[in-house]
Amino acid sequence: MLSQSISTSAPGGRKVAPAPAATTDHFDVLTGHAGLVASEFIYRKDEEIYGEDETAEYVYQVVRGAVRTYKLLSDGRRQIGAFHLAGDVFGLETGMKHRLAAEAILDTTVRLVNRRSLEQAAHSDVRVARDLWSITSGELRHAENHMLLLGRKTAMERVATFLLEMDRRLARAGMIALPMCRRDIGDYLGLTLETVSRSLSELQAKGVLGLSSARQILLRDRHQLAVLNC
Amino acid sequence: MLSQSISTSAPGGRKVAPAPAATTDHFDVLTGHAGLVASEFIYRKDEEIYGEDETAEYVYQVVRGAVRTYKLLSDGRRQIGAFHLAGDVFGLETGMKHRLAAEAILDTTVRLVNRRSLEQAAHSDVRVARDLWSITSGELRHAENHMLLLGRKTAMERVATFLLEMDRRLARAGMIALPMCRRDIGDYLGLTLETVSRSLSELQAKGVLGLSSARQILLRDRHQLAVLNC
DNA sequence: CGTCGCTTTGATCTAAATCAAGTTGAGTGG
DNA sequence: CCACTCAACTTGATTTAGATCAAAGCGACG
């Protein structure tokens, strides 16, 4: 899995030494690339980062916190396309506009890079170009898996898939600390918040998971979840 | 909208002059690029072009016919991610493997380019790299719209969206000649074939469309469909 | 310690799935 | 040229998974 990171140059162009990465991070080539200037910004819980169809001026990376990107229908029905967690890049476009809106799920620090500078870096360095393509390709892979979930999986299968995804992406010491509410999960999985809640309760009753609080989940039987996941 | 075209060099490297494009086709830069060799191949109706998780050796472009790309669950439930029509590129990956399987919907001619050569072209020509990224980005845009459809739209809204998409992509002389069966449409829209059939019958009864045969559709009221589309 | 947003749980409803016949029409062979 | 076949499609009857409507819990925060 790609661990998406972009330049850590400070505003003004002075470099800030990033913590040395132990892994062969695919996106390290972007780090400290000449001419790239990144700044940090904090968004409050539920604050909009950009709107649907807004001009795409920046590319973002989550430093701390969590972000949801989503589309709305005219009557308010919402589909969340992805959750972006620490390290994830979002808001990267090839066209002029953002195709989904982005909001902070909780108080969130993001790093942002001017999109034009990134394009220029890609123009002079084929590795940067390749990395941008890889980020988009990774988002496409996620979307393809999610279409299968939304089109063909049962409610219980969707929740199982969600739990395994969150376990992979944000488990610390075996626990999942969910940043998002039941409504967000429902809008991500194409379900209502009540159905999400009932599915989680049923999995708890079966001993597949433990809920120390509504958003603190302990997976007790990943094998059972993997079976539901197909 | 991107009209995705790739090299038209003949096997053996001799160039075949392509018909001059009247439009500023975004993917013309790939046409005749040095070192790219494309060959053509014909697949019969329902023939597999590549399987899910198969190593991605080629990138494909539909010349004539139509292709479905899909994912399966272990019990046979299928989600079609996209239909690829004349001119469309498919099978482009940044990773080692195809993430969806591809099958010809009817007898179909495809042009194929070795994936390694394309990557080398992208390495030496930043415009090629940019075009590959744009193709992937276009697929992501489609997938994002389709997630909204699969997660949040009603059956009638899904069918309306499908009809407008097909009208845009393959209408000739005001008529849509569908290459795919009702089951394919259902597996694309996350519905059963019966629900697709009932929705089409209802739209015909309301005078929104005319069915001269099951696969020959005339849209009589695009405005009404656009309203359903939200 | 009261309030308010989030979550759970229960009762009922409904859109779409499933099950089940028929109908149509394109292709095949007599 | 017509009858037969078979897959694709339509339509009807019934079921059901998940939505909707409703009412308590609960827990964090002022």
Coordinates of C-alpha atoms (C1' of nucleotides) in Angstrom, one line a residue:
Chain A
M1 CA 0.0 0.0 0.0
L2 CA 1.2 3.5 -0.8
S3 CA 1.8 5.7 2.1
Q4 CA 1.4 9.0 0.2
S5 CA 3.5 11.8 1.4
I6 CA 4.4 15.1 -0.2
S7 CA 7.0 17.8 0.2
T8 CA 7.8 19.0 3.7
S9 CA 9.4 22.2 2.7
A10 CA 8.4 25.1 5.0
P11 CA 6.7 28.3 3.7
G12 CA 9.3 30.6 2.3
G13 CA 11.3 27.7 0.8
R14 CA 13.5 26.9 3.9
K15 CA 13.6 23.2 4.3
V16 CA 12.4 21.5 7.4
A17 CA 14.1 18.1 7.9
P18 CA 11.4 15.5 7.8
A19 CA 11.6 12.5 10.2
P20 CA 13.7 9.9 8.4
A21 CA 11.4 7.3 6.8
A22 CA 12.3 3.7 7.7
T23 CA 10.4 2.3 4.7
T24 CA 10.9 2.7 1.0
D25 CA 8.1 5.2 0.8
H26 CA 6.9 5.5 -2.8
F27 CA 6.3 9.2 -2.5
D28 CA 9.6 10.1 -0.8
V29 CA 10.8 11.4 -4.2
L30 CA 8.5 14.4 -3.7
T31 CA 10.0 15.2 -0.3
G32 CA 12.1 18.4 -0.5
H33 CA 11.8 18.6 -4.3
A34 CA 13.3 22.0 -5.5
G35 CA 10.7 24.7 -5.9
L36 CA 8.0 23.0 -3.8
V37 CA 6.7 25.0 -0.9
A38 CA 4.3 23.4 1.5
S39 CA 2.4 25.2 4.2
E40 CA 0.3 23.8 7.1
F41 CA -3.3 24.7 8.0
I42 CA -5.7 23.7 10.7
Y43 CA -9.4 23.1 9.9
R44 CA -12.0 22.8 12.7
K45 CA -14.3 19.9 13.0
D46 CA -16.9 19.9 10.2
E47 CA -15.2 22.8 8.5
E48 CA -15.2 22.7 4.7
I49 CA -11.7 22.5 3.1
Y50 CA -13.1 22.9 -0.5
G51 CA -16.4 22.6 -2.2
E52 CA -17.6 20.4 -5.0
D53 CA -16.7 22.0 -8.4
E54 CA -14.5 24.5 -6.7
T55 CA -11.3 25.4 -8.6
A56 CA -8.4 23.1 -7.5
E57 CA -5.6 25.4 -6.4
Y58 CA -3.9 23.1 -3.9
V59 CA -3.1 19.5 -3.3
Y60 CA -3.5 18.4 0.4
Q61 CA -2.0 15.9 2.8
V62 CA -3.5 15.0 6.1
V63 CA -0.9 15.6 8.9
R64 CA -3.2 15.0 11.9
G65 CA -6.9 14.3 12.0
A66 CA -9.3 13.0 9.3
V67 CA -11.1 14.2 6.2
R68 CA -14.2 13.1 4.3
T69 CA -14.6 13.7 0.6
Y70 CA -18.2 13.4 -0.7
K71 CA -20.8 14.2 -3.4
L72 CA -24.3 15.4 -2.8
L73 CA -27.6 15.0 -4.7
S74 CA -29.8 18.1 -4.8
D75 CA -32.1 16.8 -2.0
G76 CA -29.2 16.3 0.4
R77 CA -28.4 12.6 -0.1
R78 CA -24.7 12.2 0.4
Q79 CA -22.1 9.7 -0.8
I80 CA -18.8 9.8 0.9
G81 CA -16.1 8.6 -1.6
A82 CA -13.3 8.2 0.8
F83 CA -11.9 8.9 4.3
H84 CA -8.4 10.5 4.3
L85 CA -6.3 9.8 7.4
A86 CA -2.8 10.9 8.5
G87 CA -0.4 10.7 5.6
D88 CA -3.0 10.5 2.9
V89 CA -3.0 12.9 -0.1
F90 CA -6.3 14.3 -1.3
G91 CA -7.6 16.9 -3.6
L92 CA -5.2 15.9 -6.5
E93 CA -6.9 16.6 -9.8
T94 CA -5.9 16.6 -13.5
G95 CA -8.8 18.9 -14.4
M96 CA -9.5 22.4 -13.2
K97 CA -12.0 21.6 -10.5
H98 CA -12.4 19.4 -7.4
R99 CA -15.0 16.7 -8.2
L100 CA -15.9 16.0 -4.6
A101 CA -16.1 18.4 -1.6
A102 CA -13.8 17.9 1.4
E103 CA -14.5 18.5 5.1
A104 CA -12.6 18.0 8.3
I105 CA -14.2 15.2 10.3
L106 CA -12.5 16.5 13.5
D107 CA -9.9 19.3 14.1
T108 CA -7.4 18.5 11.4
T109 CA -4.0 19.7 10.3
V110 CA -3.3 19.6 6.6
R111 CA -0.2 20.3 4.6
L112 CA -0.9 22.0 1.3
V113 CA 1.1 22.5 -1.9
N114 CA 0.3 24.8 -4.7
R115 CA -1.0 22.7 -7.5
R116 CA 0.7 24.7 -10.2
S117 CA 4.2 24.2 -8.6
L118 CA 3.5 20.5 -8.3
E119 CA 2.6 20.3 -12.0
Q120 CA 5.8 22.2 -12.8
A121 CA 7.8 19.8 -10.7
A122 CA 6.1 16.9 -12.6
H123 CA 7.1 18.6 -15.9
S124 CA 10.8 18.7 -15.0
D125 CA 11.0 15.4 -13.1
V126 CA 9.4 12.3 -14.5
R127 CA 9.5 10.6 -11.1
V128 CA 7.2 13.3 -9.7
A129 CA 4.9 12.8 -12.6
R130 CA 4.9 9.1 -12.0
D131 CA 4.1 9.6 -8.3
L132 CA 1.2 11.8 -9.1
W133 CA -0.2 9.2 -11.4
S134 CA 0.3 6.5 -8.8
I135 CA -1.6 8.5 -6.2
T136 CA -4.6 8.9 -8.6
S137 CA -4.3 5.2 -9.6
G138 CA -4.4 4.2 -5.9
E139 CA -7.6 6.3 -5.5
L140 CA -9.1 4.5 -8.5
R141 CA -8.3 1.1 -7.1
H142 CA -10.1 2.1 -3.9
A143 CA -13.1 3.4 -5.9
E144 CA -13.3 0.2 -7.9
N145 CA -13.4 -1.9 -4.7
H146 CA -15.9 0.5 -3.3
M147 CA -18.2 0.2 -6.3
L148 CA -18.3 -3.6 -5.7
L149 CA -19.3 -3.0 -2.1
L150 CA -22.0 -0.4 -2.9
G151 CA -23.4 -2.3 -5.9
R152 CA -23.4 -5.9 -4.6
K153 CA -22.6 -6.4 -0.9
T154 CA -25.1 -6.9 1.9
A155 CA -25.2 -4.5 4.9
M156 CA -23.3 -6.9 7.1
E157 CA -20.6 -7.4 4.4
R158 CA -20.2 -3.7 3.9
V159 CA -19.7 -3.2 7.6
A160 CA -17.2 -6.1 7.7
T161 CA -15.2 -4.6 4.8
F162 CA -15.3 -1.2 6.5
L163 CA -13.9 -2.6 9.8
L164 CA -11.1 -4.4 8.0
E165 CA -10.2 -1.2 6.1
M166 CA -10.1 0.9 9.3
D167 CA -8.2 -1.9 11.1
R168 CA -5.6 -1.8 8.4
R169 CA -5.4 2.0 8.2
L170 CA -5.7 3.2 11.8
A171 CA -5.4 0.4 14.3
R172 CA -3.0 1.3 17.2
A173 CA -2.3 -1.4 19.8
G174 CA -5.0 -3.6 18.3
M175 CA -7.7 -0.9 18.8
I176 CA -9.6 1.0 16.2
A177 CA -10.4 4.6 17.3
L178 CA -13.0 5.8 14.7
P179 CA -12.9 9.5 14.0
M180 CA -16.2 9.5 12.2
C181 CA -19.9 9.2 13.4
R182 CA -22.4 6.5 12.4
R183 CA -24.0 8.8 9.8
D184 CA -20.6 9.3 8.1
I185 CA -20.1 5.5 8.1
G186 CA -23.6 5.0 6.6
D187 CA -23.0 7.6 3.9
Y188 CA -19.7 5.9 3.1
L189 CA -21.3 2.4 2.9
G190 CA -24.5 3.4 1.2
L191 CA -26.6 2.5 4.3
T192 CA -28.5 4.4 7.0
L193 CA -26.8 5.1 10.4
E194 CA -29.4 2.8 12.0
T195 CA -28.3 -0.1 9.8
V196 CA -24.7 0.5 10.6
S197 CA -25.5 0.6 14.3
R198 CA -27.5 -2.6 14.2
S199 CA -24.8 -4.4 12.2
L200 CA -22.1 -3.4 14.8
S201 CA -24.4 -4.5 17.6
E202 CA -24.9 -7.9 16.0
L203 CA -21.1 -8.3 15.5
Q204 CA -20.6 -7.5 19.1
A205 CA -23.3 -9.9 20.2
K206 CA -21.5 -12.6 18.2
G207 CA -18.2 -11.8 19.9
V208 CA -16.6 -10.8 16.6
L209 CA -15.8 -7.3 18.0
G210 CA -15.9 -5.4 21.3
L211 CA -17.1 -1.9 21.7
S212 CA -15.5 -0.2 24.7
S213 CA -17.3 3.0 23.5
A214 CA -19.2 3.7 20.3
R215 CA -16.0 4.7 18.5
Q216 CA -13.5 2.4 20.2
I217 CA -13.6 -1.0 18.5
L218 CA -11.6 -4.1 19.3
L219 CA -11.6 -6.7 16.5
R220 CA -11.7 -10.1 18.2
D221 CA -12.2 -12.3 15.1
R222 CA -10.7 -10.9 12.0
H223 CA -11.1 -14.3 10.3
Q224 CA -14.9 -14.1 10.6
L225 CA -14.8 -10.6 9.2
A226 CA -12.7 -11.7 6.3
V227 CA -15.2 -14.4 5.5
L228 CA -18.0 -11.8 5.4
N229 CA -15.8 -9.7 3.3
C230 CA -15.7 -12.5 0.6
Chain B
M1 CA -14.6 14.8 -22.4
L2 CA -11.4 13.0 -23.3
S3 CA -11.6 10.9 -26.4
Q4 CA -8.8 8.6 -25.4
S5 CA -6.7 7.4 -28.4
I6 CA -3.3 5.7 -28.4
S7 CA -0.6 4.9 -31.0
T8 CA -1.7 3.7 -34.4
S9 CA 1.7 2.3 -35.4
A10 CA 1.4 -1.0 -37.2
P11 CA 3.0 -4.2 -35.9
G12 CA 6.7 -4.2 -37.0
G13 CA 7.1 -0.6 -36.4
R14 CA 6.0 0.8 -39.8
K15 CA 3.7 3.7 -39.3
V16 CA 0.2 3.8 -40.6
A17 CA -1.0 7.3 -41.1
P18 CA -4.0 7.9 -38.8
A19 CA -7.0 9.8 -40.1
P20 CA -6.3 13.5 -39.2
A21 CA -8.2 14.5 -36.1
A22 CA -10.3 17.6 -36.5
T23 CA -10.5 18.1 -32.7
T24 CA -7.7 18.9 -30.3
D25 CA -7.7 15.3 -29.0
H26 CA -5.9 15.2 -25.7
F27 CA -4.3 11.9 -26.5
D28 CA -3.0 12.7 -30.0
V29 CA 0.4 13.1 -28.5
L30 CA 0.6 9.4 -28.1
T31 CA -0.2 8.8 -31.7
G32 CA 2.9 7.6 -33.7
H33 CA 5.2 8.2 -30.7
A34 CA 8.6 6.7 -31.5
G35 CA 9.1 3.2 -30.2
L36 CA 5.4 2.4 -29.7
V37 CA 4.1 -0.6 -31.6
A38 CA 0.4 -1.3 -31.6
S39 CA -1.3 -4.4 -32.9
E40 CA -5.0 -5.2 -33.4
F41 CA -6.8 -8.3 -32.1
I42 CA -10.4 -9.5 -32.4
Y43 CA -12.3 -11.0 -29.5
R44 CA -15.5 -12.9 -29.9
K45 CA -18.7 -12.1 -28.0
D46 CA -18.3 -13.0 -24.3
E47 CA -14.6 -13.8 -24.7
E48 CA -12.3 -12.9 -21.8
I49 CA -9.6 -10.3 -22.7
Y50 CA -7.9 -10.5 -19.3
G51 CA -8.8 -11.9 -15.9
E52 CA -9.0 -10.2 -12.5
D53 CA -5.5 -10.2 -10.9
E54 CA -3.8 -11.2 -14.2
T55 CA -0.5 -9.6 -14.9
A56 CA -1.0 -6.4 -16.9
E57 CA 1.2 -6.7 -20.0
Y58 CA -0.8 -4.6 -22.4
V59 CA -2.9 -1.4 -22.6
Y60 CA -6.0 -1.7 -24.8
Q61 CA -8.1 0.6 -26.9
V62 CA -11.5 -0.4 -28.3
V63 CA -11.5 0.0 -32.1
R64 CA -15.0 -1.5 -32.8
G65 CA -17.4 -3.2 -30.4
A66 CA -17.7 -2.9 -26.6
V67 CA -16.0 -4.2 -23.5
R68 CA -17.2 -4.7 -19.9
T69 CA -14.7 -4.6 -17.0
Y70 CA -15.9 -6.1 -13.7
K71 CA -15.2 -7.6 -10.3
L72 CA -16.8 -10.8 -8.9
L73 CA -17.5 -11.9 -5.4
S74 CA -16.8 -15.6 -4.5
D75 CA -20.5 -16.5 -4.9
G76 CA -20.8 -15.0 -8.4
R77 CA -22.2 -11.6 -7.6
R78 CA -20.8 -9.2 -10.2
Q79 CA -20.2 -5.5 -10.4
I80 CA -19.4 -4.0 -13.7
G81 CA -17.2 -1.0 -13.2
A82 CA -17.4 0.4 -16.7
F83 CA -18.4 -0.2 -20.3
H84 CA -15.7 0.7 -22.8
L85 CA -16.8 1.8 -26.3
A86 CA -15.1 2.6 -29.6
G87 CA -12.1 4.9 -28.8
D88 CA -11.9 4.1 -25.1
V89 CA -8.7 3.0 -23.5
F90 CA -8.9 0.3 -20.8
G91 CA -6.5 -2.0 -18.9
L92 CA -4.1 0.8 -18.0
E93 CA -2.5 0.1 -14.6
T94 CA 0.3 1.6 -12.5
G95 CA 0.7 -1.7 -10.5
M96 CA 1.6 -5.2 -11.8
K97 CA -1.9 -6.6 -12.1
H98 CA -5.3 -5.8 -13.7
R99 CA -7.8 -5.0 -10.9
L100 CA -10.9 -5.9 -12.9
A101 CA -11.5 -8.6 -15.5
A102 CA -12.3 -7.5 -19.1
E103 CA -14.7 -9.3 -21.6
A104 CA -15.9 -8.5 -25.0
I105 CA -19.7 -7.7 -24.9
L106 CA -19.9 -8.6 -28.7
D107 CA -17.4 -9.3 -31.4
T108 CA -14.8 -6.6 -30.7
T109 CA -11.6 -5.3 -32.3
V110 CA -9.0 -3.9 -29.9
R111 CA -5.7 -2.2 -30.5
L112 CA -3.1 -3.1 -27.9
V113 CA 0.2 -1.6 -26.9
N114 CA 2.9 -3.2 -24.8
R115 CA 2.7 -1.7 -21.4
R116 CA 6.4 -1.6 -20.9
S117 CA 6.9 0.4 -24.1
L118 CA 4.3 2.9 -23.0
E119 CA 6.0 3.3 -19.7
Q120 CA 9.3 3.9 -21.4
A121 CA 7.7 6.5 -23.7
A122 CA 6.3 8.1 -20.6
H123 CA 9.7 8.2 -19.1
S124 CA 11.3 10.0 -22.0
D125 CA 8.3 12.2 -22.9
V126 CA 6.5 14.1 -20.1
R127 CA 3.5 14.7 -22.3
V128 CA 2.9 10.9 -22.6
A129 CA 3.2 10.6 -18.8
R130 CA 0.7 13.4 -18.4
D131 CA -1.7 11.7 -20.8
L132 CA -1.5 8.4 -19.0
W133 CA -2.3 10.2 -15.7
S134 CA -5.2 11.9 -17.4
I135 CA -6.7 8.6 -18.6
T136 CA -6.5 7.2 -15.1
S137 CA -8.0 10.5 -13.7
G138 CA -10.9 10.2 -16.2
E139 CA -11.6 6.7 -15.0
L140 CA -11.5 7.9 -11.4
R141 CA -14.0 10.7 -12.2
H142 CA -16.4 8.1 -13.7
A143 CA -15.9 5.8 -10.6
E144 CA -16.7 8.7 -8.2
N145 CA -19.9 9.5 -10.1
H146 CA -20.8 5.8 -10.1
M147 CA -20.3 5.5 -6.4
L148 CA -22.9 8.2 -5.9
L149 CA -25.2 6.3 -8.2
L150 CA -24.7 2.9 -6.5
G151 CA -24.8 4.2 -2.9
R152 CA -27.6 6.8 -3.0
K153 CA -29.8 6.8 -6.2
T154 CA -33.1 5.0 -6.6
A155 CA -33.6 2.4 -9.3
M156 CA -35.3 4.9 -11.6
E157 CA -32.6 7.5 -11.1
R158 CA -29.9 4.9 -11.9
V159 CA -31.6 3.9 -15.2
A160 CA -32.1 7.6 -16.1
T161 CA -28.4 8.2 -15.5
F162 CA -27.4 5.2 -17.5
L163 CA -29.6 6.3 -20.5
L164 CA -28.1 9.8 -20.4
E165 CA -24.6 8.3 -20.3
M166 CA -25.2 6.0 -23.2
D167 CA -27.0 8.8 -25.1
R168 CA -23.8 10.9 -24.7
R169 CA -21.4 8.1 -25.6
L170 CA -23.1 6.1 -28.4
A171 CA -26.1 7.9 -29.8
R172 CA -26.2 7.9 -33.6
A173 CA -28.9 9.8 -35.4
G174 CA -30.7 10.3 -32.1
M175 CA -31.0 6.5 -31.5
I176 CA -29.1 4.5 -28.8
A177 CA -28.2 1.0 -30.0
L178 CA -27.2 -0.8 -26.8
P179 CA -24.6 -3.5 -27.2
M180 CA -25.2 -5.0 -23.7
C181 CA -28.1 -7.2 -22.3
R182 CA -30.3 -6.3 -19.4
R183 CA -28.2 -8.4 -17.0
D184 CA -25.1 -6.4 -17.9
I185 CA -27.0 -3.1 -17.3
G186 CA -28.2 -4.5 -13.9
D187 CA -24.7 -5.5 -12.9
Y188 CA -23.5 -2.0 -13.9
L189 CA -26.3 -0.2 -12.0
G190 CA -26.4 -2.5 -8.9
L191 CA -29.9 -3.7 -9.8
T192 CA -31.5 -6.9 -11.0
L193 CA -32.3 -7.3 -14.7
E194 CA -36.0 -7.4 -13.9
T195 CA -35.8 -4.0 -12.2
V196 CA -33.9 -2.5 -15.2
S197 CA -36.6 -3.9 -17.5
R198 CA -39.5 -2.6 -15.3
S199 CA -37.9 0.9 -15.2
L200 CA -37.4 1.0 -18.9
S201 CA -41.0 -0.1 -19.5
E202 CA -42.3 2.6 -17.1
L203 CA -40.3 5.3 -18.9
Q204 CA -41.7 4.0 -22.2
A205 CA -45.3 4.1 -20.7
K206 CA -44.6 7.7 -19.7
G207 CA -43.4 8.6 -23.2
V208 CA -39.9 9.5 -21.9
L209 CA -38.4 7.0 -24.4
G210 CA -39.4 4.7 -27.2
L211 CA -38.2 1.1 -27.6
S212 CA -38.2 0.0 -31.2
S213 CA -36.6 -3.2 -30.0
A214 CA -35.2 -4.1 -26.6
R215 CA -31.8 -2.6 -27.5
Q216 CA -32.9 0.2 -29.8
I217 CA -33.8 3.2 -27.6
L218 CA -35.0 6.6 -28.7
L219 CA -34.9 9.3 -26.0
R220 CA -38.0 11.5 -26.4
D221 CA -37.7 13.6 -23.2
R222 CA -34.1 14.2 -22.1
H223 CA -35.2 17.0 -19.8
Q224 CA -37.3 14.5 -17.8
L225 CA -34.4 12.1 -17.6
A226 CA -32.1 15.0 -16.5
V227 CA -34.6 15.8 -13.7
L228 CA -34.5 12.1 -12.5
N229 CA -30.7 12.3 -12.7
C230 CA -30.7 15.2 -10.1
Chain C
dC1 C1' -26.1 18.1 36.9
dG2 C1' -28.6 19.5 32.9
dT3 C1' -28.4 19.7 28.1
dC4 C1' -27.7 18.2 23.6
dG5 C1' -25.7 15.4 20.1
dC6 C1' -24.8 10.7 19.2
dT7 C1' -26.1 6.1 19.5
dT8 C1' -29.0 2.2 20.2
dT9 C1' -33.1 -0.4 19.9
dG10 C1' -37.9 -1.3 18.5
dA11 C1' -42.0 -1.1 15.3
dT12 C1' -43.5 -0.6 10.8
dC13 C1' -43.1 0.3 5.9
dT14 C1' -41.5 -0.2 1.2
dA15 C1' -38.4 -0.4 -2.9
dA16 C1' -36.3 -3.7 -5.0
dA17 C1' -35.2 -8.7 -5.0
dT18 C1' -36.8 -13.1 -5.8
dC19 C1' -39.6 -16.5 -7.8
dA20 C1' -42.4 -17.7 -11.6
dA21 C1' -44.7 -17.6 -16.0
dG22 C1' -45.2 -16.0 -20.5
dT23 C1' -43.6 -13.4 -24.8
dT24 C1' -40.5 -12.1 -28.3
dG25 C1' -37.4 -12.5 -31.8
dA26 C1' -33.1 -13.9 -33.9
dG27 C1' -30.9 -17.8 -35.7
dT28 C1' -31.2 -22.8 -37.5
dG29 C1' -32.5 -26.4 -40.0
dG30 C1' -36.1 -29.0 -42.4
Chain D
dC1 C1' -40.3 -20.2 -46.4
dC2 C1' -41.8 -21.8 -42.3
dA3 C1' -41.5 -24.1 -37.9
dC4 C1' -38.5 -24.9 -34.0
dT5 C1' -35.4 -23.6 -30.5
dC6 C1' -33.3 -20.9 -27.1
dA7 C1' -31.7 -17.0 -25.0
dA8 C1' -33.3 -12.4 -23.9
dC9 C1' -36.8 -9.8 -22.3
dT10 C1' -41.2 -8.6 -20.0
dT11 C1' -44.6 -8.9 -16.6
dG12 C1' -46.9 -10.6 -12.4
dA13 C1' -47.0 -12.4 -7.5
dT14 C1' -44.7 -12.6 -3.3
dT15 C1' -40.9 -11.9 -0.1
dT16 C1' -37.4 -9.4 2.3
dA17 C1' -33.4 -6.6 3.5
dG18 C1' -32.9 -2.4 4.7
dA19 C1' -35.2 2.3 5.2
dT20 C1' -38.1 5.0 7.9
dC21 C1' -40.4 6.5 11.9
dA22 C1' -40.1 6.7 16.9
dA23 C1' -38.4 6.5 21.5
dA24 C1' -35.1 5.7 24.9
dG25 C1' -30.1 5.5 26.7
dC26 C1' -25.5 7.5 27.2
dG27 C1' -21.9 10.4 27.8
dA28 C1' -19.2 14.6 27.1
dC29 C1' -19.2 19.3 28.1
dG30 C1' -20.5 23.8 29.8

